[in-house]
Short mmCIF file of C-alpha atoms and ligand atoms in Angstrom, two decimals:
data_model
loop_
_atom_site.label_atom_id
_atom_site.label_comp_id
_atom_site.label_asym_id
_atom_site.label_seq_id
_atom_site.Cartn_x
_atom_site.Cartn_y
_atom_site.Cartn_z
CA MET N 1 -18.90 3.76 -18.01
CA GLN N 2 -22.16 3.26 -16.15
CA ILE N 3 -22.71 0.87 -13.28
CA TYR N 4 -23.87 -2.41 -14.82
CA SER N 5 -22.91 -1.81 -18.41
CA ASP N 6 -23.98 -4.06 -21.28
CA ASN N 7 -20.65 -5.86 -21.05
CA GLN N 8 -21.16 -6.48 -17.35
CA ARG N 9 -24.69 -7.76 -17.97
CA ARG N 10 -23.30 -10.12 -20.60
CA LEU N 11 -20.59 -11.44 -18.25
CA ALA N 12 -23.01 -11.80 -15.35
CA ASN N 13 -25.25 -13.97 -17.51
CA ILE N 14 -22.42 -16.21 -18.61
CA ILE N 15 -21.48 -16.71 -14.96
CA GLU N 16 -25.01 -17.32 -13.79
CA LYS N 17 -28.04 -17.71 -16.00
CA ASP N 18 -30.60 -15.00 -15.21
CA ALA N 19 -28.20 -12.98 -13.07
CA THR N 20 -29.64 -9.60 -12.23
CA ARG N 21 -28.31 -6.13 -11.62
CA SER N 22 -28.70 -6.69 -7.91
CA ASN N 23 -26.54 -9.81 -8.16
CA TRP N 24 -23.91 -7.73 -9.88
CA THR N 25 -23.88 -5.04 -7.21
CA ASP N 26 -23.79 -7.62 -4.38
CA TRP N 27 -20.19 -7.98 -3.26
CA LYS N 28 -20.73 -11.49 -1.96
CA TRP N 29 -21.90 -12.59 -5.39
CA HIS N 30 -18.52 -11.48 -6.76
CA VAL N 31 -16.61 -13.31 -4.06
CA ARG N 32 -18.69 -16.43 -4.67
CA ASN N 33 -18.16 -16.21 -8.41
CA SER N 34 -14.58 -15.07 -8.45
CA ILE N 35 -12.77 -16.52 -11.44
CA LYS N 36 -10.07 -18.97 -10.46
CA SER N 37 -9.32 -20.91 -13.61
CA ILE N 38 -7.69 -20.17 -16.93
CA ASP N 39 -10.72 -21.74 -18.64
CA GLY N 40 -12.99 -19.31 -16.84
CA VAL N 41 -11.06 -16.33 -18.14
CA GLU N 42 -11.01 -17.75 -21.67
CA ARG N 43 -14.74 -18.31 -21.60
CA LEU N 44 -15.61 -14.88 -20.23
CA LEU N 45 -13.25 -12.87 -22.39
CA GLY N 46 -13.67 -15.04 -25.47
CA ILE N 47 -9.92 -15.55 -25.79
CA HIS N 48 -7.82 -18.66 -26.30
CA PHE N 49 -4.37 -19.73 -25.24
CA SER N 50 -2.28 -22.34 -26.98
CA ASP N 51 -1.84 -25.72 -25.26
CA LYS N 52 1.74 -24.83 -24.48
CA GLU N 53 0.72 -21.56 -22.89
CA ARG N 54 -2.05 -23.19 -20.89
CA GLU N 55 0.39 -25.72 -19.49
CA ALA N 56 2.79 -22.96 -18.42
CA LEU N 57 -0.08 -20.96 -16.94
CA ARG N 58 -1.28 -24.01 -15.06
CA ARG N 59 2.14 -24.40 -13.48
CA THR N 60 2.11 -20.72 -12.57
CA THR N 61 -1.26 -20.85 -10.85
CA GLU N 62 -0.17 -23.96 -8.97
CA LYS N 63 2.48 -21.86 -7.27
CA PHE N 64 0.64 -18.54 -7.25
CA PRO N 65 -3.14 -18.97 -7.40
CA MET N 66 -5.45 -16.71 -9.34
CA ALA N 67 -8.70 -15.04 -8.29
CA ILE N 68 -10.43 -12.26 -10.23
CA THR N 69 -13.74 -10.67 -9.34
CA PRO N 70 -16.21 -10.56 -12.23
CA TYR N 71 -16.29 -6.78 -11.76
CA TYR N 72 -12.54 -6.35 -12.16
CA LEU N 73 -12.52 -8.75 -15.11
CA SER N 74 -15.25 -6.67 -16.75
CA LEU N 75 -12.80 -3.77 -17.04
CA ILE N 76 -10.50 -5.75 -19.35
CA ASP N 77 -10.47 -4.85 -23.01
CA ALA N 78 -10.60 -8.33 -24.55
CA LYS N 79 -9.48 -7.03 -27.94
CA ASP N 80 -6.08 -6.01 -26.61
CA TYR N 81 -5.93 -8.06 -23.43
CA ARG N 82 -2.19 -8.66 -23.48
CA ASN N 83 -1.52 -4.96 -22.98
CA ASP N 84 -4.49 -4.36 -20.75
CA PRO N 85 -3.47 -2.94 -17.35
CA VAL N 86 -6.26 -4.75 -15.53
CA PHE N 87 -5.47 -8.06 -17.22
CA MET N 88 -1.79 -7.68 -16.38
CA GLN N 89 -2.54 -7.07 -12.71
CA ALA N 90 -5.04 -9.91 -12.43
CA PHE N 91 -4.04 -12.67 -14.83
CA PRO N 92 -0.93 -14.80 -14.24
CA SER N 93 2.12 -14.39 -16.38
CA ILE N 94 4.41 -17.34 -17.03
CA ASP N 95 7.23 -14.95 -16.09
CA GLU N 96 6.15 -15.29 -12.46
CA LEU N 97 8.05 -18.55 -12.25
CA ARG N 98 11.26 -16.77 -13.17
CA ILE N 99 13.12 -16.33 -9.90
CA GLU N 100 16.15 -14.07 -10.03
CA ASN N 101 19.19 -14.08 -7.77
CA HIS N 102 18.09 -11.27 -5.56
CA ASP N 103 14.49 -12.36 -5.16
CA MET N 104 13.27 -13.29 -1.72
CA ILE N 105 10.29 -15.01 -0.18
CA ASP N 106 9.73 -12.30 2.42
CA PRO N 107 11.93 -9.36 1.40
CA LEU N 108 10.46 -7.02 4.00
CA HIS N 109 11.01 -9.50 6.85
CA GLU N 110 7.41 -9.07 7.87
CA ASP N 111 7.32 -12.53 9.35
CA GLU N 112 10.54 -11.93 11.30
CA ASP N 113 9.67 -8.51 12.72
CA SER N 114 6.65 -10.13 14.26
CA PRO N 115 6.29 -10.32 18.06
CA VAL N 116 3.00 -12.24 17.81
CA PRO N 117 1.51 -14.07 14.82
CA GLY N 118 -0.10 -11.75 12.29
CA LEU N 119 1.41 -8.54 13.62
CA THR N 120 4.47 -6.68 12.31
CA HIS N 121 6.03 -4.11 14.63
CA ARG N 122 8.67 -2.33 12.57
CA TYR N 123 8.46 1.33 13.48
CA PRO N 124 8.46 2.75 17.00
CA ASP N 125 4.88 4.02 17.20
CA ARG N 126 2.82 1.94 14.79
CA VAL N 127 2.03 -1.65 13.92
CA LEU N 128 0.68 -3.57 10.98
CA LEU N 129 -2.01 -6.09 11.84
CA HIS N 130 -2.84 -8.76 9.26
CA VAL N 131 -6.53 -9.24 9.92
CA SER N 132 -7.48 -11.33 6.92
CA ASN N 133 -5.68 -13.95 4.87
CA THR N 134 -7.65 -13.41 1.75
CA CYS N 135 -8.47 -10.88 -0.94
CA ALA N 136 -11.28 -10.42 -3.44
CA MET N 137 -8.72 -10.33 -6.27
CA TYR N 138 -5.19 -11.70 -6.10
CA CYS N 139 -2.91 -8.98 -7.45
CA ARG N 140 -0.18 -10.54 -9.54
CA HIS N 141 2.23 -7.97 -8.12
CA CYS N 142 1.41 -8.77 -4.48
CA THR N 143 4.39 -8.28 -2.18
CA ARG N 144 2.89 -10.98 0.07
CA LYS N 145 2.63 -13.42 -2.82
CA ARG N 146 4.16 -16.04 -0.53
CA LYS N 147 0.91 -16.11 1.43
CA VAL N 148 -1.68 -15.82 -1.32
CA GLY N 149 -4.19 -18.62 -1.20
CA ASP N 150 -2.14 -20.16 1.57
CA ARG N 151 -4.64 -20.20 4.33
CA ASP N 152 -7.46 -18.72 2.38
CA SER N 153 -9.58 -18.11 5.39
CA ILE N 154 -11.02 -15.44 7.59
CA PRO N 155 -9.34 -15.51 11.00
CA SER N 156 -11.47 -16.02 14.07
CA ARG N 157 -11.73 -13.54 16.93
CA GLU N 158 -9.43 -15.84 18.87
CA ASP N 159 -6.80 -15.55 16.11
CA LEU N 160 -6.97 -11.76 16.25
CA ARG N 161 -6.91 -11.52 20.04
CA GLN N 162 -3.15 -12.04 20.29
CA GLY N 163 -2.50 -9.03 18.09
CA ILE N 164 -5.00 -6.91 20.01
CA GLU N 165 -3.46 -7.96 23.33
CA TYR N 166 0.01 -7.05 22.05
CA ILE N 167 -1.22 -3.57 21.13
CA ARG N 168 -2.92 -3.24 24.52
CA ARG N 169 0.28 -3.99 26.41
CA THR N 170 2.53 -1.86 24.15
CA PRO N 171 1.86 1.77 25.03
CA GLN N 172 4.10 3.25 22.34
CA VAL N 173 1.68 2.03 19.65
CA ARG N 174 -0.45 5.03 18.71
CA ASP N 175 -1.29 4.04 15.10
CA VAL N 176 -2.67 0.67 14.03
CA LEU N 177 -2.78 -0.37 10.38
CA LEU N 178 -5.20 -3.09 9.47
CA SER N 179 -4.00 -4.98 6.46
CA GLY N 180 -4.04 -8.51 5.21
CA GLY N 181 -5.12 -9.85 2.84
CA ASP N 182 -7.91 -7.35 2.62
CA PRO N 183 -9.59 -6.29 5.88
CA PHE N 184 -12.81 -5.62 3.98
CA MET N 185 -13.14 -9.35 3.33
CA LEU N 186 -14.24 -9.56 6.95
CA SER N 187 -17.92 -9.21 7.73
CA ASP N 188 -19.23 -5.86 8.97
CA GLU N 189 -19.86 -7.45 12.38
CA MET N 190 -16.31 -8.73 12.67
CA LEU N 191 -14.84 -5.39 11.60
CA ASP N 192 -17.09 -3.56 14.03
CA TRP N 193 -15.91 -5.82 16.83
CA LEU N 194 -12.26 -5.39 15.84
CA LEU N 195 -12.49 -1.62 15.56
CA THR N 196 -14.30 -1.46 18.90
CA GLU N 197 -11.60 -3.55 20.58
CA ILE N 198 -8.77 -1.47 19.15
CA GLY N 199 -10.68 1.77 19.76
CA SER N 200 -10.98 0.88 23.44
CA ILE N 201 -7.20 0.96 23.86
CA GLU N 202 -6.40 4.33 25.27
CA HIS N 203 -2.99 4.86 23.69
CA VAL N 204 -4.22 4.09 20.15
CA GLU N 205 -4.86 7.46 18.52
CA VAL N 206 -5.66 6.45 14.97
CA VAL N 207 -6.58 3.35 13.00
CA ARG N 208 -5.89 2.89 9.30
CA ILE N 209 -7.30 0.31 6.93
CA GLY N 210 -5.55 -0.71 3.73
CA THR N 211 -8.02 -2.12 1.22
CA ARG N 212 -8.17 -2.64 -2.49
CA THR N 213 -11.92 -3.23 -2.54
CA PRO N 214 -12.73 0.22 -4.01
CA VAL N 215 -10.65 -0.89 -7.02
CA VAL N 216 -11.48 -4.57 -7.43
CA LEU N 217 -14.81 -4.90 -5.62
CA PRO N 218 -16.38 -1.45 -5.16
CA TYR N 219 -19.75 -2.96 -4.17
CA ARG N 220 -18.14 -3.95 -0.87
CA ILE N 221 -18.48 -0.31 0.15
CA THR N 222 -22.11 -0.58 1.19
CA ASP N 223 -24.15 1.98 3.09
CA GLU N 224 -24.18 -0.40 6.07
CA LEU N 225 -20.40 -0.73 6.06
CA VAL N 226 -19.94 3.01 5.91
CA GLU N 227 -22.46 3.63 8.71
CA MET N 228 -20.49 1.22 10.87
CA LEU N 229 -17.08 2.70 10.00
CA LYS N 230 -18.32 6.19 10.89
CA LYS N 231 -18.60 5.14 14.51
CA HIS N 232 -14.87 4.50 14.70
CA HIS N 233 -13.27 7.82 13.89
CA PRO N 234 -10.46 8.83 13.59
CA LEU N 235 -10.26 6.21 10.87
CA TRP N 236 -8.17 6.59 7.72
CA ILE N 237 -8.33 4.42 4.62
CA ASN N 238 -5.67 3.78 2.02
CA THR N 239 -6.61 2.15 -1.23
CA HIS N 240 -4.59 0.93 -4.19
CA PHE N 241 -5.31 2.31 -7.66
CA ASN N 242 -2.52 1.79 -10.19
CA HIS N 243 -4.06 2.90 -13.46
CA PRO N 244 -6.65 5.51 -14.55
CA ALA N 245 -8.71 2.73 -16.20
CA GLU N 246 -9.53 1.50 -12.69
CA ILE N 247 -11.41 4.67 -11.86
CA THR N 248 -14.91 3.78 -12.97
CA ALA N 249 -18.44 4.88 -12.12
CA SER N 250 -18.63 2.10 -9.52
CA SER N 251 -15.29 2.87 -7.90
CA LYS N 252 -16.09 6.59 -7.83
CA GLN N 253 -19.30 5.82 -6.00
CA ALA N 254 -17.44 3.70 -3.46
CA LEU N 255 -14.89 6.46 -2.86
CA ALA N 256 -17.63 9.08 -2.50
CA LYS N 257 -19.38 7.02 0.17
CA LEU N 258 -16.19 6.72 2.18
CA ALA N 259 -15.27 10.38 1.77
CA ASP N 260 -18.82 11.48 2.68
CA ALA N 261 -18.43 9.48 5.89
CA GLY N 262 -15.56 11.79 6.78
CA ILE N 263 -12.87 9.19 6.22
CA PRO N 264 -9.65 10.70 4.84
CA LEU N 265 -8.65 8.66 1.80
CA GLY N 266 -5.16 7.95 0.53
CA ASN N 267 -3.83 5.87 -2.32
CA GLN N 268 -0.80 3.62 -2.54
CA SER N 269 0.26 2.77 -6.09
CA VAL N 270 2.94 0.33 -7.13
CA LEU N 271 5.14 1.20 -10.05
CA LEU N 272 4.71 -1.67 -12.53
CA ALA N 273 6.53 -2.18 -15.81
CA GLY N 274 4.13 -2.27 -18.72
CA VAL N 275 1.21 -1.16 -16.55
CA ASN N 276 1.89 2.34 -15.27
CA ASP N 277 5.59 3.17 -15.74
CA CYS N 278 4.88 6.46 -17.45
CA PRO N 279 5.07 9.98 -16.01
CA ARG N 280 2.00 11.16 -17.86
CA LEU N 281 -0.06 8.15 -16.86
CA ILE N 282 0.79 8.59 -13.17
CA LYS N 283 -0.09 12.27 -13.40
CA VAL N 284 -3.48 11.49 -14.96
CA LEU N 285 -4.08 8.83 -12.31
CA ASN N 286 -3.27 11.24 -9.48
CA HIS N 287 -5.46 13.96 -10.95
CA LYS N 288 -8.35 11.52 -11.15
CA LEU N 289 -7.73 10.45 -7.57
CA VAL N 290 -7.78 13.97 -6.13
CA ARG N 291 -10.97 14.72 -8.07
CA ASN N 292 -12.42 11.83 -6.13
CA ARG N 293 -11.06 13.14 -2.82
CA VAL N 294 -8.23 10.63 -2.62
CA ARG N 295 -4.79 11.94 -1.75
CA PRO N 296 -1.91 10.09 -3.47
CA TYR N 297 0.12 8.82 -0.50
CA TYR N 298 2.84 6.45 -1.68
CA LEU N 299 4.22 5.32 -5.00
CA TYR N 300 6.07 2.08 -4.26
CA GLN N 301 9.08 0.72 -6.03
CA CYS N 302 8.21 -2.92 -6.78
CA ASP N 303 9.50 -5.18 -4.00
CA LEU N 304 12.02 -7.99 -4.45
CA SER N 305 9.46 -10.70 -3.72
CA GLU N 306 9.61 -13.86 -5.79
CA GLY N 307 7.47 -13.86 -8.89
CA LEU N 308 7.61 -10.12 -9.57
CA THR N 309 10.66 -9.77 -11.83
CA HIS N 310 8.62 -8.94 -14.90
CA PHE N 311 6.95 -6.03 -13.10
CA ARG N 312 10.11 -4.36 -11.85
CA THR N 313 11.31 -1.03 -13.23
CA PRO N 314 14.63 0.61 -12.45
CA ILE N 315 14.45 3.12 -9.60
CA GLY N 316 15.39 5.71 -12.20
CA LYS N 317 11.91 5.40 -13.68
CA GLY N 318 10.40 6.40 -10.35
CA ILE N 319 12.72 9.39 -10.03
CA GLU N 320 11.76 10.47 -13.55
CA ILE N 321 8.08 10.26 -12.60
CA LEU N 322 8.61 12.36 -9.48
CA GLU N 323 10.57 14.90 -11.54
CA SER N 324 7.57 15.18 -13.84
CA LEU N 325 5.20 15.89 -10.95
CA ARG N 326 6.83 18.29 -8.49
CA GLY N 327 6.20 21.84 -9.65
CA HIS N 328 4.20 20.63 -12.63
CA THR N 329 1.09 19.81 -10.63
CA SER N 330 -0.61 20.41 -7.28
CA GLY N 331 1.51 19.38 -4.33
CA PHE N 332 -1.28 17.21 -3.00
CA SER N 333 -1.32 15.24 -6.28
CA ILE N 334 2.21 14.05 -5.62
CA PRO N 335 2.82 10.83 -3.69
CA THR N 336 6.02 10.05 -1.83
CA TYR N 337 8.08 7.60 -3.85
CA VAL N 338 9.43 4.85 -1.60
CA VAL N 339 11.54 1.75 -1.66
CA ASP N 340 10.57 -0.65 1.09
CA ALA N 341 14.01 -1.69 2.29
CA PRO N 342 14.83 -5.34 1.72
CA GLY N 343 15.59 -6.86 5.10
CA GLY N 344 12.88 -4.97 6.94
CA GLY N 345 14.42 -1.50 7.13
CA GLY N 346 11.12 0.16 6.33
CA LYS N 347 10.21 2.67 3.67
CA ILE N 348 12.93 4.85 2.23
CA PRO N 349 11.76 7.97 0.38
CA LEU N 350 13.43 8.88 -2.89
CA MET N 351 13.20 11.97 -5.05
CA PRO N 352 15.30 13.94 -7.47
CA ASN N 353 18.05 16.07 -5.92
CA TYR N 354 17.09 19.68 -5.47
CA ILE N 355 20.12 20.83 -3.47
CA ILE N 356 22.93 21.74 -5.84
CA SER N 357 25.52 23.08 -3.44
CA TRP N 358 26.15 24.76 -0.11
CA THR N 359 28.33 27.29 1.60
CA ALA N 360 28.41 28.66 5.13
CA ASN N 361 25.70 31.20 4.52
CA LYS N 362 23.99 30.09 1.33
CA VAL N 363 22.32 27.04 -0.14
CA VAL N 364 22.14 26.67 -3.91
CA LEU N 365 18.90 25.05 -5.04
CA ARG N 366 17.25 24.24 -8.33
CA ASN N 367 13.55 24.18 -9.16
CA TYR N 368 11.54 22.00 -11.54
CA GLU N 369 12.21 24.35 -14.46
CA GLY N 370 15.94 24.10 -14.01
CA VAL N 371 16.18 27.59 -12.54
CA ILE N 372 19.05 27.69 -10.07
CA THR N 373 18.58 29.90 -7.06
CA THR N 374 20.25 30.75 -3.74
CA TYR N 375 18.73 30.77 -0.31
CA HIS N 376 20.55 32.92 2.24
CA GLU N 377 20.80 31.20 5.57
CA PRO N 378 19.73 33.43 8.47
CA ALA N 379 22.61 35.41 9.94
CA HIS N 380 21.21 35.46 13.47
CA TYR N 381 19.49 32.14 14.03
CA GLU N 382 19.66 31.13 17.65
CA PRO N 383 18.84 27.47 18.00
CA THR N 384 16.93 26.51 21.09
CA TYR N 385 19.12 24.07 22.98
CA CYS N 386 17.08 20.93 23.39
CA ASP N 387 17.32 19.05 26.65
CA ARG N 388 13.99 17.31 25.96
CA GLU N 389 12.34 19.17 28.81
CA CYS N 390 9.31 20.25 26.88
CA LYS N 391 7.40 21.50 29.91
CA THR N 392 9.80 24.36 30.42
CA CYS N 393 10.76 24.98 26.79
CA ASN N 394 10.07 28.43 25.38
CA LEU N 395 8.40 26.79 22.37
CA GLN N 396 5.47 26.06 24.68
CA LEU N 397 4.64 22.55 23.63
CA ARG N 398 3.52 21.94 27.20
CA GLU N 399 3.60 18.20 26.83
CA ALA N 400 5.21 15.76 29.23
CA ASP N 401 8.98 15.67 28.80
CA ALA N 402 10.14 13.76 25.76
CA GLU N 403 12.05 10.51 25.98
CA GLU N 404 15.78 10.92 25.95
CA LYS N 405 16.49 8.06 23.61
CA ALA N 406 16.94 9.01 19.97
CA ILE N 407 16.95 6.50 17.15
CA GLY N 408 19.43 6.27 14.30
CA ILE N 409 20.56 9.37 12.43
CA GLU N 410 18.35 11.45 14.70
CA SER N 411 20.77 10.64 17.53
CA LEU N 412 23.67 12.17 15.57
CA LEU N 413 21.80 15.44 15.19
CA ALA N 414 20.33 15.72 18.66
CA ASP N 415 21.63 18.11 21.32
CA TRP N 416 20.69 15.76 24.11
CA ASP N 417 22.40 12.68 22.71
CA ASP N 418 26.17 12.43 22.57
CA THR N 419 26.33 9.60 20.02
CA LEU N 420 29.26 10.47 17.79
CA SER N 421 28.94 7.86 15.09
CA LEU N 422 26.92 4.85 14.11
CA THR N 423 28.99 1.76 13.40
CA PRO N 424 27.77 -1.41 11.72
CA GLU N 425 27.91 -4.54 13.84
CA GLU N 426 30.97 -6.67 13.08
CA ASN N 427 32.96 -3.71 11.84
CA GLU N 428 36.47 -5.08 11.19
CA ARG N 429 38.30 -1.94 12.24
CA MET N 430 36.53 -2.00 15.62
CA GLY N 431 37.51 -5.66 15.99
CA ARG N 432 41.19 -4.71 15.65
CA ARG N 433 41.08 -2.28 18.54
CA ILE N 434 43.17 -3.35 21.48
CA ASP N 435 40.32 -3.26 23.97
CA ALA N 436 37.96 -5.09 21.65
CA ALA N 437 38.42 -8.35 23.51
C1 PLP H 1 4.25 0.70 5.60
C2 PLP H 1 4.27 0.16 6.94
C3 PLP H 1 3.82 0.91 8.03
C4 PLP H 1 3.27 2.31 7.89
O1 PLP H 1 4.19 3.19 7.38
P1 PLP H 1 3.77 4.70 7.16
O2 PLP H 1 4.97 5.30 6.52
O3 PLP H 1 3.46 5.24 8.51
O4 PLP H 1 2.56 4.72 6.28
C5 PLP H 1 3.88 0.35 9.27
N1 PLP H 1 4.38 -0.88 9.47
C6 PLP H 1 4.84 -1.62 8.45
C7 PLP H 1 5.40 -2.98 8.72
C8 PLP H 1 4.80 -1.13 7.15
O5 PLP H 1 5.24 -1.88 6.14
#
């Protein structure tokens, strides 16, 4: 598909009489003309819903608003729209109002694990900063559905200062993720300011931006934006393609601009029932991504947020997909499959089991073909005793001594930590111990 196809020209002219190609490739035109009503979609796609359906859709959009960029809408095949992967990601489903028992408003506890407004500090060395409350297109499968359209605004510098100040006074933060909403909904000037502020913090080693604009609004990736971003290396970008149909001439051009600016690109997909829950489809998607210099990073199990039940697959589907990738295709075409732990536990990686059994000197493993093999453990391995004194260690790291505190399971493995077991709070057996009181 070329940039500004006949279909896109047709849509542009329905939206605005005498719209031109330069309107179409102007990202602000798309934001201005984003489609927010059921009528609008009907008119542009030439489709019609029954009165009953419209009423149910109206109730759905009251709770979870809709916004679709003309560009993203132009990718929909109107003849088979109900099965169209772009339509399903962009257009509300009446199933969104179905709330199941285990659904939650904020399953990842992003709002709870938040020391200052708009910042989530979950892992030891990195934080997530919500720098925008809005997106070009509202994904129907958004994990932050609770916030969509809520405060549909661009935060001011004052709003962002609290997050920046938190990072400045928290020296363990070496990696800052800008998320939102979509950070690329901010102006170039605002982003430049933000990246300059964060870049001036000495302990911040890397900044990442999560954006779906290459997928839903590729014209946002302008030469000016890229010139500005280049000044802020090391900068990484993760985008969010879910289906091969999203990789178009326009999105390829956006990705090429970013990659040419030396920005390492990753992709985070979400596994969605009826959209991409197919091993072959995910493989084709990942092949297309790597051809466009994008490394598949994560494949997410759909979160337990309210309004997503109809998108959820069993975890088994994800395992099956991973089984179909490892060994069958390039290692760098394989994302890590993760479940983001309900309750804020962070991402948990999942994959098929490759260890079959174990003895004192051998491990029995299987490969992707089902070949079962044995790996002989070394007979003379001498572990280096770790006292965390890296300066004098024979491995010559030559860094300042490491902290003595270990977290979680790591503490059970560590030489320098004598934690014997991890016990859940309020363990009944512990409560029965004589010295418990
Ligand atoms: C996903 C996520 C990160 C980053 O995790 P990585 O595995 O480093 O990509 C950081 N903070 C929060 C709250 C997250 O959800």
